C-alpha cells in the first residue's frame, strides 16, 4: 500500500477550516483505480471500490456515522 506519485489527491474544502489539517484524501489514477489515504499517513493508501466510496460518502452526508465522532 504505497502512494502513487501520478495521482492528484483531493480533500474537502472543509478539512482545514479550523486549522486541523487531518483529513481523508481521495484520488483516481490513470487506470481509473480509486485511492484513499489519511493525510497524517500519506504513504499508506487504500484502494476501495467505487460503490464502497459512494456508500461511505452517502452515509457521512446523511449523518449516519455521527455517533462515531
Tab-separated table of N, CA, C and O in Angstrom:
chain	number	residue	atom	x	y	z
A	1	UNK	N	0.838	-1.182	0.000
A	1	UNK	CA	0.000	0.000	0.000
A	1	UNK	C	0.882	1.243	0.000
A	1	UNK	O	1.206	1.808	1.021
A	2	UNK	N	1.258	1.688	-1.153
A	2	UNK	CA	2.090	2.875	-1.242
A	2	UNK	C	1.423	3.906	-2.114
A	2	UNK	O	0.593	3.589	-2.962
A	3	UNK	N	1.821	5.140	-1.923
A	3	UNK	CA	1.281	6.258	-2.669
A	3	UNK	C	1.789	6.221	-4.108
A	3	UNK	O	2.938	5.906	-4.356
A	4	UNK	N	0.922	6.519	-5.066
A	4	UNK	CA	1.326	6.636	-6.452
A	4	UNK	C	1.566	8.117	-6.744
A	4	UNK	O	0.667	8.924	-6.572
A	5	UNK	N	2.745	8.498	-7.187
A	5	UNK	CA	3.039	9.920	-7.382
A	5	UNK	C	2.228	10.571	-8.490
A	5	UNK	O	2.074	11.776	-8.504
A	6	UNK	N	1.673	9.788	-9.431
A	6	UNK	CA	0.973	10.391	-10.549
A	6	UNK	C	-0.484	10.738	-10.259
A	6	UNK	O	-1.179	11.234	-11.120
A	7	UNK	N	-0.961	10.480	-9.059
A	7	UNK	CA	-2.354	10.813	-8.737
A	7	UNK	C	-2.454	12.212	-8.153
A	7	UNK	O	-1.528	12.714	-7.537
A	8	UNK	N	-3.593	12.834	-8.381
A	8	UNK	CA	-3.855	14.179	-7.892
A	8	UNK	C	-4.804	14.070	-6.703
A	8	UNK	O	-6.003	13.869	-6.878
A	9	UNK	N	-4.259	14.156	-5.497
A	9	UNK	CA	-5.060	13.979	-4.281
A	9	UNK	C	-6.005	15.148	-4.087
A	9	UNK	O	-5.651	16.299	-4.303
A	10	UNK	N	-7.230	14.826	-3.642
A	10	UNK	CA	-8.251	15.843	-3.373
A	10	UNK	C	-8.779	15.654	-1.966
A	10	UNK	O	-8.927	14.532	-1.499
A	11	UNK	N	-9.056	16.768	-1.311
A	11	UNK	CA	-9.661	16.712	0.016
A	11	UNK	C	-10.759	17.752	0.096
A	11	UNK	O	-10.816	18.680	-0.704
A	12	UNK	N	-11.598	17.613	1.073
A	12	UNK	CA	-12.708	18.528	1.266
A	12	UNK	C	-12.204	19.933	1.573
A	12	UNK	O	-11.215	20.104	2.286
A	13	UNK	N	-12.894	20.918	1.062
A	13	UNK	CA	-12.534	22.303	1.374
A	13	UNK	C	-12.819	22.628	2.833
A	13	UNK	O	-12.313	23.602	3.367
A	14	UNK	N	-13.594	21.803	3.528
A	14	UNK	CA	-13.892	21.995	4.943
A	14	UNK	C	-12.804	21.436	5.850
A	14	UNK	O	-12.797	21.678	7.041
A	15	UNK	N	-11.870	20.677	5.310
A	15	UNK	CA	-10.913	19.959	6.146
A	15	UNK	C	-9.953	20.860	6.914
A	15	UNK	O	-9.436	20.459	7.934
A	16	UNK	N	-9.703	22.059	6.441
A	16	UNK	CA	-8.768	22.926	7.151
A	16	UNK	C	-9.424	24.203	7.674
A	16	UNK	O	-8.750	25.147	8.015
A	17	UNK	N	-10.725	24.216	7.756
A	17	UNK	CA	-11.443	25.411	8.194
A	17	UNK	C	-11.083	25.813	9.615
A	17	UNK	O	-11.050	26.992	9.952
A	18	UNK	N	-10.782	24.840	10.486
A	18	UNK	CA	-10.461	25.156	11.883
A	18	UNK	C	-8.968	25.016	12.173
A	18	UNK	O	-8.564	24.967	13.318
A	19	UNK	N	-8.151	24.926	11.125
A	19	UNK	CA	-6.717	24.770	11.326
A	19	UNK	C	-6.277	23.326	11.432
A	19	UNK	O	-5.095	23.031	11.427
A	20	UNK	N	-7.227	22.408	11.531
A	20	UNK	CA	-6.908	20.987	11.603
A	20	UNK	C	-6.694	20.477	10.178
A	20	UNK	O	-7.588	20.521	9.358
A	21	UNK	N	-5.500	19.999	9.888
A	21	UNK	CA	-5.195	19.555	8.529
A	21	UNK	C	-5.391	18.054	8.352
A	21	UNK	O	-5.146	17.526	7.289
A	22	UNK	N	-5.810	17.361	9.392
A	22	UNK	CA	-6.036	15.919	9.307
A	22	UNK	C	-7.318	15.656	8.524
A	22	UNK	O	-8.379	16.183	8.857
A	23	UNK	N	-7.192	14.849	7.477
A	23	UNK	CA	-8.370	14.556	6.672
A	23	UNK	C	-8.131	13.307	5.838
A	23	UNK	O	-7.020	12.800	5.756
A	24	UNK	N	-9.188	12.856	5.212
A	24	UNK	CA	-9.103	11.752	4.268
A	24	UNK	C	-9.023	12.366	2.877
A	24	UNK	O	-9.767	13.284	2.545
A	25	UNK	N	-8.111	11.865	2.069
A	25	UNK	CA	-7.936	12.362	0.706
A	25	UNK	C	-8.267	11.245	-0.282
A	25	UNK	O	-8.005	10.073	-0.013
A	26	UNK	N	-8.841	11.628	-1.410
A	26	UNK	CA	-9.203	10.685	-2.463
A	26	UNK	C	-8.495	11.057	-3.759
A	26	UNK	O	-8.242	12.232	-4.016
A	27	UNK	N	-8.215	10.050	-4.571
A	27	UNK	CA	-7.611	10.282	-5.889
A	27	UNK	C	-8.009	9.139	-6.817
A	27	UNK	O	-8.382	8.058	-6.369
A	28	UNK	N	-7.917	9.400	-8.091
A	28	UNK	CA	-8.147	8.373	-9.105
A	28	UNK	C	-6.932	8.385	-10.028
A	28	UNK	O	-6.510	9.436	-10.488
A	29	UNK	N	-6.355	7.205	-10.272
A	29	UNK	CA	-5.170	7.152	-11.133
A	29	UNK	C	-5.563	7.031	-12.600
A	29	UNK	O	-6.752	6.985	-12.945
A	30	UNK	N	-4.569	6.990	-13.473
A	30	UNK	CA	-4.820	6.962	-14.919
A	30	UNK	C	-5.533	5.683	-15.369
A	30	UNK	O	-6.132	5.648	-16.443
A	31	UNK	N	-5.487	4.644	-14.542
A	31	UNK	CA	-6.201	3.398	-14.840
A	31	UNK	C	-7.625	3.403	-14.300
A	31	UNK	O	-8.359	2.429	-14.467
A	32	UNK	N	-8.014	4.477	-13.608
A	32	UNK	CA	-9.351	4.584	-13.044
A	32	UNK	C	-9.486	4.026	-11.643
A	32	UNK	O	-10.571	4.037	-11.064
A	33	UNK	N	-8.390	3.526	-11.077
A	33	UNK	CA	-8.438	2.955	-9.723
A	33	UNK	C	-8.517	4.072	-8.681
A	33	UNK	O	-7.808	5.072	-8.770
A	34	UNK	N	-9.398	3.881	-7.692
A	34	UNK	CA	-9.531	4.848	-6.607
A	34	UNK	C	-8.463	4.613	-5.545
A	34	UNK	O	-8.085	3.470	-5.283
A	35	UNK	N	-8.015	5.706	-4.932
A	35	UNK	CA	-7.044	5.651	-3.845
A	35	UNK	C	-7.580	6.525	-2.711
A	35	UNK	O	-8.147	7.585	-2.957
A	36	UNK	N	-7.390	6.067	-1.495
A	36	UNK	CA	-7.832	6.804	-0.322
A	36	UNK	C	-6.695	6.764	0.694
A	36	UNK	O	-6.056	5.734	0.872
A	37	UNK	N	-6.440	7.908	1.347
A	37	UNK	CA	-5.400	7.942	2.362
A	37	UNK	C	-5.756	8.935	3.458
A	37	UNK	O	-6.561	9.848	3.263
A	38	UNK	N	-5.147	8.755	4.600
A	38	UNK	CA	-5.242	9.684	5.726
A	38	UNK	C	-4.089	10.673	5.554
A	38	UNK	O	-2.939	10.259	5.372
A	39	UNK	N	-4.386	11.957	5.620
A	39	UNK	CA	-3.346	12.958	5.368
A	39	UNK	C	-2.179	12.869	6.350
A	39	UNK	O	-1.057	13.236	6.015
A	40	UNK	N	-2.430	12.356	7.544
A	40	UNK	CA	-1.349	12.219	8.525
A	40	UNK	C	-0.440	11.026	8.221
A	40	UNK	O	0.642	10.921	8.771
A	41	UNK	N	-0.887	10.108	7.353
A	41	UNK	CA	-0.111	8.919	6.967
A	41	UNK	C	-0.170	8.767	5.442
A	41	UNK	O	-0.727	7.796	4.933
A	42	UNK	N	0.412	9.706	4.701
A	42	UNK	CA	0.226	9.736	3.246
A	42	UNK	C	0.879	8.591	2.471
A	42	UNK	O	0.552	8.389	1.306
A	43	UNK	N	1.754	7.825	3.088
A	43	UNK	CA	2.375	6.721	2.353
A	43	UNK	C	1.539	5.447	2.387
A	43	UNK	O	1.823	4.509	1.661
A	44	UNK	N	0.507	5.429	3.202
A	44	UNK	CA	-0.379	4.267	3.295
A	44	UNK	C	-1.679	4.581	2.570
A	44	UNK	O	-2.383	5.509	2.938
A	45	UNK	N	-1.975	3.821	1.543
A	45	UNK	CA	-3.195	4.074	0.783
A	45	UNK	C	-4.069	2.831	0.712
A	45	UNK	O	-3.581	1.708	0.772
A	46	UNK	N	-5.359	3.080	0.589
A	46	UNK	CA	-6.348	2.021	0.373
A	46	UNK	C	-6.857	2.153	-1.054
A	46	UNK	O	-6.781	3.227	-1.654
A	47	UNK	N	-7.419	1.086	-1.569
A	47	UNK	CA	-7.958	1.089	-2.925
A	47	UNK	C	-9.398	0.580	-2.900
A	47	UNK	O	-9.680	-0.540	-3.323
A	48	UNK	N	-10.319	1.417	-2.382
A	48	UNK	CA	-11.720	0.980	-2.268
A	48	UNK	C	-12.417	0.967	-3.621
A	48	UNK	O	-12.010	1.648	-4.562
A	49	UNK	N	-13.490	0.217	-3.685
A	49	UNK	CA	-14.307	0.197	-4.901
A	49	UNK	C	-15.156	1.469	-4.956
A	49	UNK	O	-15.407	2.115	-3.935
A	50	UNK	N	-15.610	1.824	-6.143
A	50	UNK	CA	-16.476	2.998	-6.297
A	50	UNK	C	-17.759	2.848	-5.472
A	50	UNK	O	-18.153	3.788	-4.783
A	51	UNK	N	-18.423	1.678	-5.477
A	51	UNK	CA	-19.627	1.544	-4.652
A	51	UNK	C	-19.335	1.736	-3.153
A	51	UNK	O	-20.154	2.309	-2.434
A	52	UNK	N	-18.174	1.283	-2.681
A	52	UNK	CA	-17.833	1.449	-1.266
A	52	UNK	C	-17.658	2.926	-0.921
A	52	UNK	O	-18.126	3.391	0.123
A	53	UNK	N	-17.008	3.687	-1.793
A	53	UNK	CA	-16.812	5.125	-1.551
A	53	UNK	C	-18.147	5.850	-1.614
A	53	UNK	O	-18.433	6.714	-0.777
A	54	UNK	N	-18.988	5.487	-2.566
A	54	UNK	CA	-20.309	6.107	-2.681
A	54	UNK	C	-21.139	5.856	-1.422
A	54	UNK	O	-21.766	6.781	-0.890
A	55	UNK	N	-21.123	4.636	-0.926
A	55	UNK	CA	-21.845	4.296	0.300
A	55	UNK	C	-21.292	5.072	1.486
A	55	UNK	O	-22.052	5.611	2.304
A	56	UNK	N	-19.978	5.159	1.598
A	56	UNK	CA	-19.351	5.910	2.690
A	56	UNK	C	-19.761	7.375	2.652
A	56	UNK	O	-20.197	7.938	3.661
A	57	UNK	N	-19.641	8.017	1.493
A	57	UNK	CA	-19.975	9.440	1.391
A	57	UNK	C	-21.459	9.700	1.623
A	57	UNK	O	-21.830	10.683	2.272
A	58	UNK	N	-22.323	8.814	1.134
A	58	UNK	CA	-23.761	8.950	1.359
A	58	UNK	C	-24.080	8.846	2.845
A	58	UNK	O	-24.878	9.629	3.379
A	59	UNK	N	-23.439	7.917	3.530
A	59	UNK	CA	-23.647	7.743	4.971
A	59	UNK	C	-23.170	8.961	5.747
A	59	UNK	O	-23.835	9.403	6.690
A	60	UNK	N	-22.017	9.503	5.371
A	60	UNK	CA	-21.494	10.691	6.049
A	60	UNK	C	-22.447	11.867	5.873
A	60	UNK	O	-22.792	12.560	6.830
A	61	UNK	N	-22.870	12.104	4.625
A	61	UNK	CA	-23.777	13.218	4.342
A	61	UNK	C	-25.103	13.086	5.071
A	61	UNK	O	-25.702	14.084	5.464
A	62	UNK	N	-25.575	11.855	5.257
A	62	UNK	CA	-26.866	11.617	5.920
A	62	UNK	C	-26.747	11.662	7.441
A	62	UNK	O	-27.757	11.609	8.140
A	63	UNK	N	-25.520	11.749	7.943
A	63	UNK	CA	-25.333	11.777	9.389
A	63	UNK	C	-25.378	10.414	10.037
A	63	UNK	O	-25.425	10.300	11.265
A	64	UNK	N	-25.345	9.369	9.233
A	64	UNK	CA	-25.465	8.002	9.763
A	64	UNK	C	-24.252	7.577	10.595
A	64	UNK	O	-24.332	6.587	11.322
A	65	UNK	N	-23.155	8.309	10.481
A	65	UNK	CA	-21.941	7.943	11.225
A	65	UNK	C	-21.608	8.935	12.331
A	65	UNK	O	-20.555	8.837	12.972
A	66	UNK	N	-22.498	9.890	12.559
A	66	UNK	CA	-22.239	10.938	13.564
A	66	UNK	C	-21.994	10.379	14.958
A	66	UNK	O	-21.256	10.956	15.737
A	67	UNK	N	-22.602	9.269	15.273
A	67	UNK	CA	-22.446	8.681	16.608
A	67	UNK	C	-21.028	8.158	16.835
A	67	UNK	O	-20.646	7.874	17.960
A	68	UNK	N	-20.229	8.048	15.773
A	68	UNK	CA	-18.859	7.566	15.897
A	68	UNK	C	-17.860	8.686	16.191
A	68	UNK	O	-16.706	8.411	16.488
A	69	UNK	N	-18.298	9.921	16.066
A	69	UNK	CA	-17.398	11.071	16.265
A	69	UNK	C	-17.095	11.295	17.733
A	69	UNK	O	-17.784	10.946	18.610
